[in-house]
PDB file of C-alpha atoms in Angstrom:
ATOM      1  CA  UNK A 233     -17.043 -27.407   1.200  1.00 37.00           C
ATOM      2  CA  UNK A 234     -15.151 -29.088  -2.093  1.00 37.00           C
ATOM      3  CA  UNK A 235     -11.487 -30.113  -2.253  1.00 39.00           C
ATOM      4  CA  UNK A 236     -11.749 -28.864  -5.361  1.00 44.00           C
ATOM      5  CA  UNK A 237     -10.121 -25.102  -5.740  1.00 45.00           C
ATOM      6  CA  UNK A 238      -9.559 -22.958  -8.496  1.00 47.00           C
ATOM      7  CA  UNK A 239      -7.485 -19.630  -9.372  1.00 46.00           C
ATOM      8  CA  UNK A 240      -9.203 -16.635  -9.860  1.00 47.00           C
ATOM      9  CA  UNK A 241      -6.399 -13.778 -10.972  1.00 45.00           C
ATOM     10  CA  UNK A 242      -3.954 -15.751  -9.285  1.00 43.00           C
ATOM     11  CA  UNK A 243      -5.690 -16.477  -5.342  1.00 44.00           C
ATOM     12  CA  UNK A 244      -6.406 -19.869  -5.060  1.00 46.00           C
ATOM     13  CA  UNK A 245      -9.677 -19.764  -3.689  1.00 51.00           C
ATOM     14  CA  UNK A 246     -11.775 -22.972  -2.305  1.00 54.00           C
ATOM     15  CA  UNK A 247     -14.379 -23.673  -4.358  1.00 61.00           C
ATOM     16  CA  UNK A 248     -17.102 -23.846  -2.165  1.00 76.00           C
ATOM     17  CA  UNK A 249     -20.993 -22.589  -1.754  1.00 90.00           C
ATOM     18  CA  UNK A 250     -20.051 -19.384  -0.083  1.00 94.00           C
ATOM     19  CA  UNK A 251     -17.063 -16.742   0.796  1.00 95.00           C
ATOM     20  CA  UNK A 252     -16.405 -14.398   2.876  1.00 97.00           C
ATOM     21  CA  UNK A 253     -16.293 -11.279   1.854  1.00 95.00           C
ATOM     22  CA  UNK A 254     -13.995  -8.159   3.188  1.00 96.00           C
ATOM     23  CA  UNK A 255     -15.807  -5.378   2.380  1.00 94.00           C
ATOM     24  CA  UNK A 256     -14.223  -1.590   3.044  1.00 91.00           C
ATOM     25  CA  UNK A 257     -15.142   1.867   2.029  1.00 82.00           C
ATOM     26  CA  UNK A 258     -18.243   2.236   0.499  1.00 80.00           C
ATOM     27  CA  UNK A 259     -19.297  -1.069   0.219  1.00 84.00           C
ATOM     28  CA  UNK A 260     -19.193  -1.514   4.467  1.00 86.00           C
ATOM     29  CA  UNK A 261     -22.925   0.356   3.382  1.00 84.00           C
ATOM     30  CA  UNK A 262     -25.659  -2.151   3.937  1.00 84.00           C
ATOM     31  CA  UNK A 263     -27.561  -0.752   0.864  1.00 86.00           C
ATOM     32  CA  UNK A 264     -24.791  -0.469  -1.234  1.00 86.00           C
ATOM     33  CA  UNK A 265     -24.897  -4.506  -1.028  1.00 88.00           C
ATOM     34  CA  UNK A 266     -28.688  -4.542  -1.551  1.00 89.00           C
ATOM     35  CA  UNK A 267     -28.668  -2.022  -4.448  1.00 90.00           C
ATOM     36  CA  UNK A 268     -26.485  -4.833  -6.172  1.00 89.00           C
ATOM     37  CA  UNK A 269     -29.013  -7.778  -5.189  1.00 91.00           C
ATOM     38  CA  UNK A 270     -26.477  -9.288  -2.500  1.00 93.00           C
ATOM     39  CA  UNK A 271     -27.823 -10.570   0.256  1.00 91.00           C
ATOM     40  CA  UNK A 272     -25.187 -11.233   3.118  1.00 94.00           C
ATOM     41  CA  UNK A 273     -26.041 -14.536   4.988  1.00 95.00           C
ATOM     42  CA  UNK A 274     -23.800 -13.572   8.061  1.00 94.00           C
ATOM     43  CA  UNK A 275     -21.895 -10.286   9.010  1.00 94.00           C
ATOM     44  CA  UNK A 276     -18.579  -9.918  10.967  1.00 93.00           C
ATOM     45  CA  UNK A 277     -17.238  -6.727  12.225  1.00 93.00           C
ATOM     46  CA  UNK A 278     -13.454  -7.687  11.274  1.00 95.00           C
ATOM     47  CA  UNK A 279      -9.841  -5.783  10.986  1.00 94.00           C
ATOM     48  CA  UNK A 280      -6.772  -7.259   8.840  1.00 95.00           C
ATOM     49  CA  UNK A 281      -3.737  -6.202  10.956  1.00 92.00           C
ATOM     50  CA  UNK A 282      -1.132  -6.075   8.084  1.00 92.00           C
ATOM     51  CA  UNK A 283      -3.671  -3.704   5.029  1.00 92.00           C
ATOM     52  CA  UNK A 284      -4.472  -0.093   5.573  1.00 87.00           C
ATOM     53  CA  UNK A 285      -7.176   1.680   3.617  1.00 83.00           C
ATOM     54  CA  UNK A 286      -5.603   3.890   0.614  1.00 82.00           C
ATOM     55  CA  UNK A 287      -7.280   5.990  -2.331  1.00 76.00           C
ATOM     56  CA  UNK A 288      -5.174   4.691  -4.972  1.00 72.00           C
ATOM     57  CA  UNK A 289      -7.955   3.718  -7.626  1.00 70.00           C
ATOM     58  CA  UNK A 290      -8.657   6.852 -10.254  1.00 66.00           C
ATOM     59  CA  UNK A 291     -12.014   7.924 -10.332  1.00 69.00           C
ATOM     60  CA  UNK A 292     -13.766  10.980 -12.035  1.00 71.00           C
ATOM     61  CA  UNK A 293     -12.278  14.516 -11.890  1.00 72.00           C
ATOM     62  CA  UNK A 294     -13.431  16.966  -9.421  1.00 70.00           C
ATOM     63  CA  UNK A 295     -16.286  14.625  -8.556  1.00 72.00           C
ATOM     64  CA  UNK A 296     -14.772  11.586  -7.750  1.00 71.00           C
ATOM     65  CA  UNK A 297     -11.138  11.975  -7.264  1.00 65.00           C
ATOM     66  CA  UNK A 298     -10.508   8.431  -6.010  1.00 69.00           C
ATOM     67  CA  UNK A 299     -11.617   5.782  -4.714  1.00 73.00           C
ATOM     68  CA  UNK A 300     -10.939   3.175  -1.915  1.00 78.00           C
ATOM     69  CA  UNK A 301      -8.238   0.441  -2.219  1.00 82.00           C
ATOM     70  CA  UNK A 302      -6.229  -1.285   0.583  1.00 86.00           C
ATOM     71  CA  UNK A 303      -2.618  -1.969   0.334  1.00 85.00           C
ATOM     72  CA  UNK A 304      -0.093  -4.293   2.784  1.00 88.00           C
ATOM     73  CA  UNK A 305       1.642  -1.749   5.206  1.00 82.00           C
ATOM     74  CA  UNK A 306       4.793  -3.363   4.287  1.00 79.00           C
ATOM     75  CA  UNK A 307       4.219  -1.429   0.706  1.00 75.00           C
ATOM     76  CA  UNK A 308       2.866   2.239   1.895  1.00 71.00           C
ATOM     77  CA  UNK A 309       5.346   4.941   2.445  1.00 65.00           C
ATOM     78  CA  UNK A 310       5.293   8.887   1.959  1.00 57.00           C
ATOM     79  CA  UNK A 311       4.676   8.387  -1.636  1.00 54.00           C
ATOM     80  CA  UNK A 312       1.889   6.175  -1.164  1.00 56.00           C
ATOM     81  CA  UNK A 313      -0.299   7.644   1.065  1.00 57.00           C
ATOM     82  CA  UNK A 314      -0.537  11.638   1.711  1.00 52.00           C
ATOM     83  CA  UNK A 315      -0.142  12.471   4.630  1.00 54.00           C
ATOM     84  CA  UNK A 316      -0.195  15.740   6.805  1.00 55.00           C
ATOM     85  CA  UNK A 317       1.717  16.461  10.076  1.00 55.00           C
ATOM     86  CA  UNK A 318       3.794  14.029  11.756  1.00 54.00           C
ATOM     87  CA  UNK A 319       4.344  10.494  10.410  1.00 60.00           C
ATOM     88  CA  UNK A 320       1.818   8.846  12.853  1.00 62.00           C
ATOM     89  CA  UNK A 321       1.792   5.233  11.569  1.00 71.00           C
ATOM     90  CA  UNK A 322      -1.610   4.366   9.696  1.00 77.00           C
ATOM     91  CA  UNK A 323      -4.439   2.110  11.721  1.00 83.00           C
ATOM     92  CA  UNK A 324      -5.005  -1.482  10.404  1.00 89.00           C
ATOM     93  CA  UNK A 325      -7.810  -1.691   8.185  1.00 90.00           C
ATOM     94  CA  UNK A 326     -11.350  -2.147  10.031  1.00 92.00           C
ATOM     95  CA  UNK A 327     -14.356  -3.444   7.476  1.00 94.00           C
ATOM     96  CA  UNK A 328     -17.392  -6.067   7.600  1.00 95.00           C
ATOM     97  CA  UNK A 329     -16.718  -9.285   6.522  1.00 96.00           C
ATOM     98  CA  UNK A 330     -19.443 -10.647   4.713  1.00 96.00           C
ATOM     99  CA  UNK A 331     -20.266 -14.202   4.217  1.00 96.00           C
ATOM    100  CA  UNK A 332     -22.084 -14.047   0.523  1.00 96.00           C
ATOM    101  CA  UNK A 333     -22.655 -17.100  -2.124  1.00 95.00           C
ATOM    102  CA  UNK A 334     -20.314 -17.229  -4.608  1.00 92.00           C
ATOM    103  CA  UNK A 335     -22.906 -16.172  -7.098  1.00 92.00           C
ATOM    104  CA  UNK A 336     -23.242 -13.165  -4.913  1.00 94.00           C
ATOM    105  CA  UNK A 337     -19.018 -12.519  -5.267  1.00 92.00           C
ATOM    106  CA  UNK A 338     -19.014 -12.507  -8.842  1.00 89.00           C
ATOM    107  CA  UNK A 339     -22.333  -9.998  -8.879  1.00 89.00           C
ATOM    108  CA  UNK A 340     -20.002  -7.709  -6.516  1.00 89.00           C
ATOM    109  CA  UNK A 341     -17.007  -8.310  -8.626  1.00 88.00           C
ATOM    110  CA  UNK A 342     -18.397  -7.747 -11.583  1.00 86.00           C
ATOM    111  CA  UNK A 343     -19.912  -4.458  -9.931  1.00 83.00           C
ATOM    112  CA  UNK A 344     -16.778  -3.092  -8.775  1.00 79.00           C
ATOM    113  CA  UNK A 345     -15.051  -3.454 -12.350  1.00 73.00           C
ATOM    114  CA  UNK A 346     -15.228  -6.623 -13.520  1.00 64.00           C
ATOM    115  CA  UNK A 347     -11.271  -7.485 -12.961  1.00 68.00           C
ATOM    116  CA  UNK A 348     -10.107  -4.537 -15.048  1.00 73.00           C
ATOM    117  CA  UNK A 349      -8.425  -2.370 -11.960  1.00 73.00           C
ATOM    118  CA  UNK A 350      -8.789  -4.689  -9.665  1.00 80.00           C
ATOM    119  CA  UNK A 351      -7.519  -8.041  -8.721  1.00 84.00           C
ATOM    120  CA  UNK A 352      -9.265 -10.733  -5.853  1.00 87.00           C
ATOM    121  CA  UNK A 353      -6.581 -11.698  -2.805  1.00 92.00           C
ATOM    122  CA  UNK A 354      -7.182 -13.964   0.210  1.00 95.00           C
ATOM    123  CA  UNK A 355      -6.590 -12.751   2.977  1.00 96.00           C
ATOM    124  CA  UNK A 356      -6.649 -13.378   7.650  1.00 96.00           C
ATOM    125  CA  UNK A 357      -9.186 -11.493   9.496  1.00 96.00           C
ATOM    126  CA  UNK A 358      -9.150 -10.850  12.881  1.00 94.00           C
ATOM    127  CA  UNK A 359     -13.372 -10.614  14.178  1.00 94.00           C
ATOM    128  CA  UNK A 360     -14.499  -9.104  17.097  1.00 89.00           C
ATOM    129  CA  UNK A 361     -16.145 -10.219  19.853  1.00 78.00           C
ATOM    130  CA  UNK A 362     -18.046  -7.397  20.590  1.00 66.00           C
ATOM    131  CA  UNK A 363     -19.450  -4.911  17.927  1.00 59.00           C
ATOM    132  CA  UNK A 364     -16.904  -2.098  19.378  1.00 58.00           C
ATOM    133  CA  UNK A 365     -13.822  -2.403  17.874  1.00 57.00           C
ATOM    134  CA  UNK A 366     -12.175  -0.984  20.954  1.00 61.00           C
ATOM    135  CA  UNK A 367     -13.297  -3.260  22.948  1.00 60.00           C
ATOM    136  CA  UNK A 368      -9.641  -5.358  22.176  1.00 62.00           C
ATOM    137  CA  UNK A 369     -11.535  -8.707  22.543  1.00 64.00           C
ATOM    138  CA  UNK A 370     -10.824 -10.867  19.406  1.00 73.00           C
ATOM    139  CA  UNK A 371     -12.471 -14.347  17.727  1.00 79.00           C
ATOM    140  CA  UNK A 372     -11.050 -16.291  15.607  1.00 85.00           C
ATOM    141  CA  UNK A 373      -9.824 -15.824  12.552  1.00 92.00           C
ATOM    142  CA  UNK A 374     -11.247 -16.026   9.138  1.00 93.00           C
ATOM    143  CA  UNK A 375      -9.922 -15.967   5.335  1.00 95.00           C
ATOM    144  CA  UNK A 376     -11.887 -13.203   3.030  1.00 96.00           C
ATOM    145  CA  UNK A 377     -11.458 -12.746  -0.400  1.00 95.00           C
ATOM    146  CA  UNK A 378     -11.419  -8.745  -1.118  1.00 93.00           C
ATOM    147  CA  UNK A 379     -10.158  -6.658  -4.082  1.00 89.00           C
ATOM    148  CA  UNK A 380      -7.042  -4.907  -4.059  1.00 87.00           C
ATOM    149  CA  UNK A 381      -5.851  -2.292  -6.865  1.00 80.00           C
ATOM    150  CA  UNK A 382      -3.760  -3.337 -10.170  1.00 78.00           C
ATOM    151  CA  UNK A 383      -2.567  -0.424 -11.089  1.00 71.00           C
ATOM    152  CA  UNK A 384      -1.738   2.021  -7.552  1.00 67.00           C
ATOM    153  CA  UNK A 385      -2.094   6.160  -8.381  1.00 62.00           C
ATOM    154  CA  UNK A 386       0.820   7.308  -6.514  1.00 64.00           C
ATOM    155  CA  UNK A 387       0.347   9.459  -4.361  1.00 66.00           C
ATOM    156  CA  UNK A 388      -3.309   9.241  -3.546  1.00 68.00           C
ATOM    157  CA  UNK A 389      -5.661  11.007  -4.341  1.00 70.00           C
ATOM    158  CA  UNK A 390      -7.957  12.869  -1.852  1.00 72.00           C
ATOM    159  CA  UNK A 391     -11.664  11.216  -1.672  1.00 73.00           C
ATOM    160  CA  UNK A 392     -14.626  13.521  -2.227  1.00 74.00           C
ATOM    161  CA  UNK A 393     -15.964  14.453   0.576  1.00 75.00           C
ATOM    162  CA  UNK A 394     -19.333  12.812  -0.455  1.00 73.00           C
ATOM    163  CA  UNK A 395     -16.810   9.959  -0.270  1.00 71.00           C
ATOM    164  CA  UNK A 396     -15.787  10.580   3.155  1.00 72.00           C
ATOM    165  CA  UNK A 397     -19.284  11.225   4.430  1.00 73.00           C
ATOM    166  CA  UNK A 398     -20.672   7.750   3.367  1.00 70.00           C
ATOM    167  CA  UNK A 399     -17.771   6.177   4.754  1.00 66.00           C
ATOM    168  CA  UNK A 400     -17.271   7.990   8.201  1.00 61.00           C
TER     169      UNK A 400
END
């Protein structure tokens, strides 16, 4: 790896042959990274204890209401997130982190919305031991680069429910 770093809309990432990747949502899909022509050299099944998963991105009108975003639980409150019932507190976000070239990044990057609506941040992974994330057993630690919304729609949106389905 280089010494050598630069900023990329404000993280200042290493600059180095490959990254890791947090993916979420949609993009935890295998073929949603093939479509794109990203091929993952190594997969970790990871969770970030301080992000949840939120549907703060616009998306399309009655077809795609929203998408997927993550935002530090230090920031999400009852006009963040809806929420039904009791306030249960939200789960950590659980995702794949991906180790990808940085070619690769900027293909996915530039895929998502090339920086418009969406900015990169560093962040700590936990990994699993085990592919169950129940299984309480952590690794170490890694740093993943992911992207996080600009502009939050307050409150979210609900996500279609071909959304949900190709998530869950």
């Amino acid at each position: 790896m280089s010494e050598k770093s630069e900023t990329v809309e404000g993280v200042n990432m290493l600059i180095a042959d490959t990254v890791w990747y947090f993916a979420y949502g949609s993009n935890m899909r295998s073929f949603i990274m093939v479509n794109r022509g990203i091929k993952p050299l190594e997969q970790a099944l990871v969770k970030i204890p301080t992000y949840v998963l939120t549907f703060k991105i616009f998306g399309m009108p009655y077809s795609e209401p929203s998408m997927a975003s993550i935002a530090n639980m230090s920031h999400v409150d009852v006009n963040t997130v809806l929420r039904r019932g009791s306030p249960a507190p939200l789960p950590p976000i659980h995702g794949i982190a991906y180790l990808i070239t940085r070619a690769d990044y900027v293909t996915l990057v530039k895929s998502e919305d090339g920086g418009s609506a969406c900015r990169d941040i560093a962040l700590e992974a936990d990994v699993f031991r085990h592919a169950e994330p129940d299984s309480g057993t952590m690794g170490p630690k890694l740093t993943v680069f992911t992207l996080e919304a600009k502009y939050p729609f307050r409150p979210n949106a609900t996500p279609s429910q071909r959304y949900i389905v190709s998530v869950y």
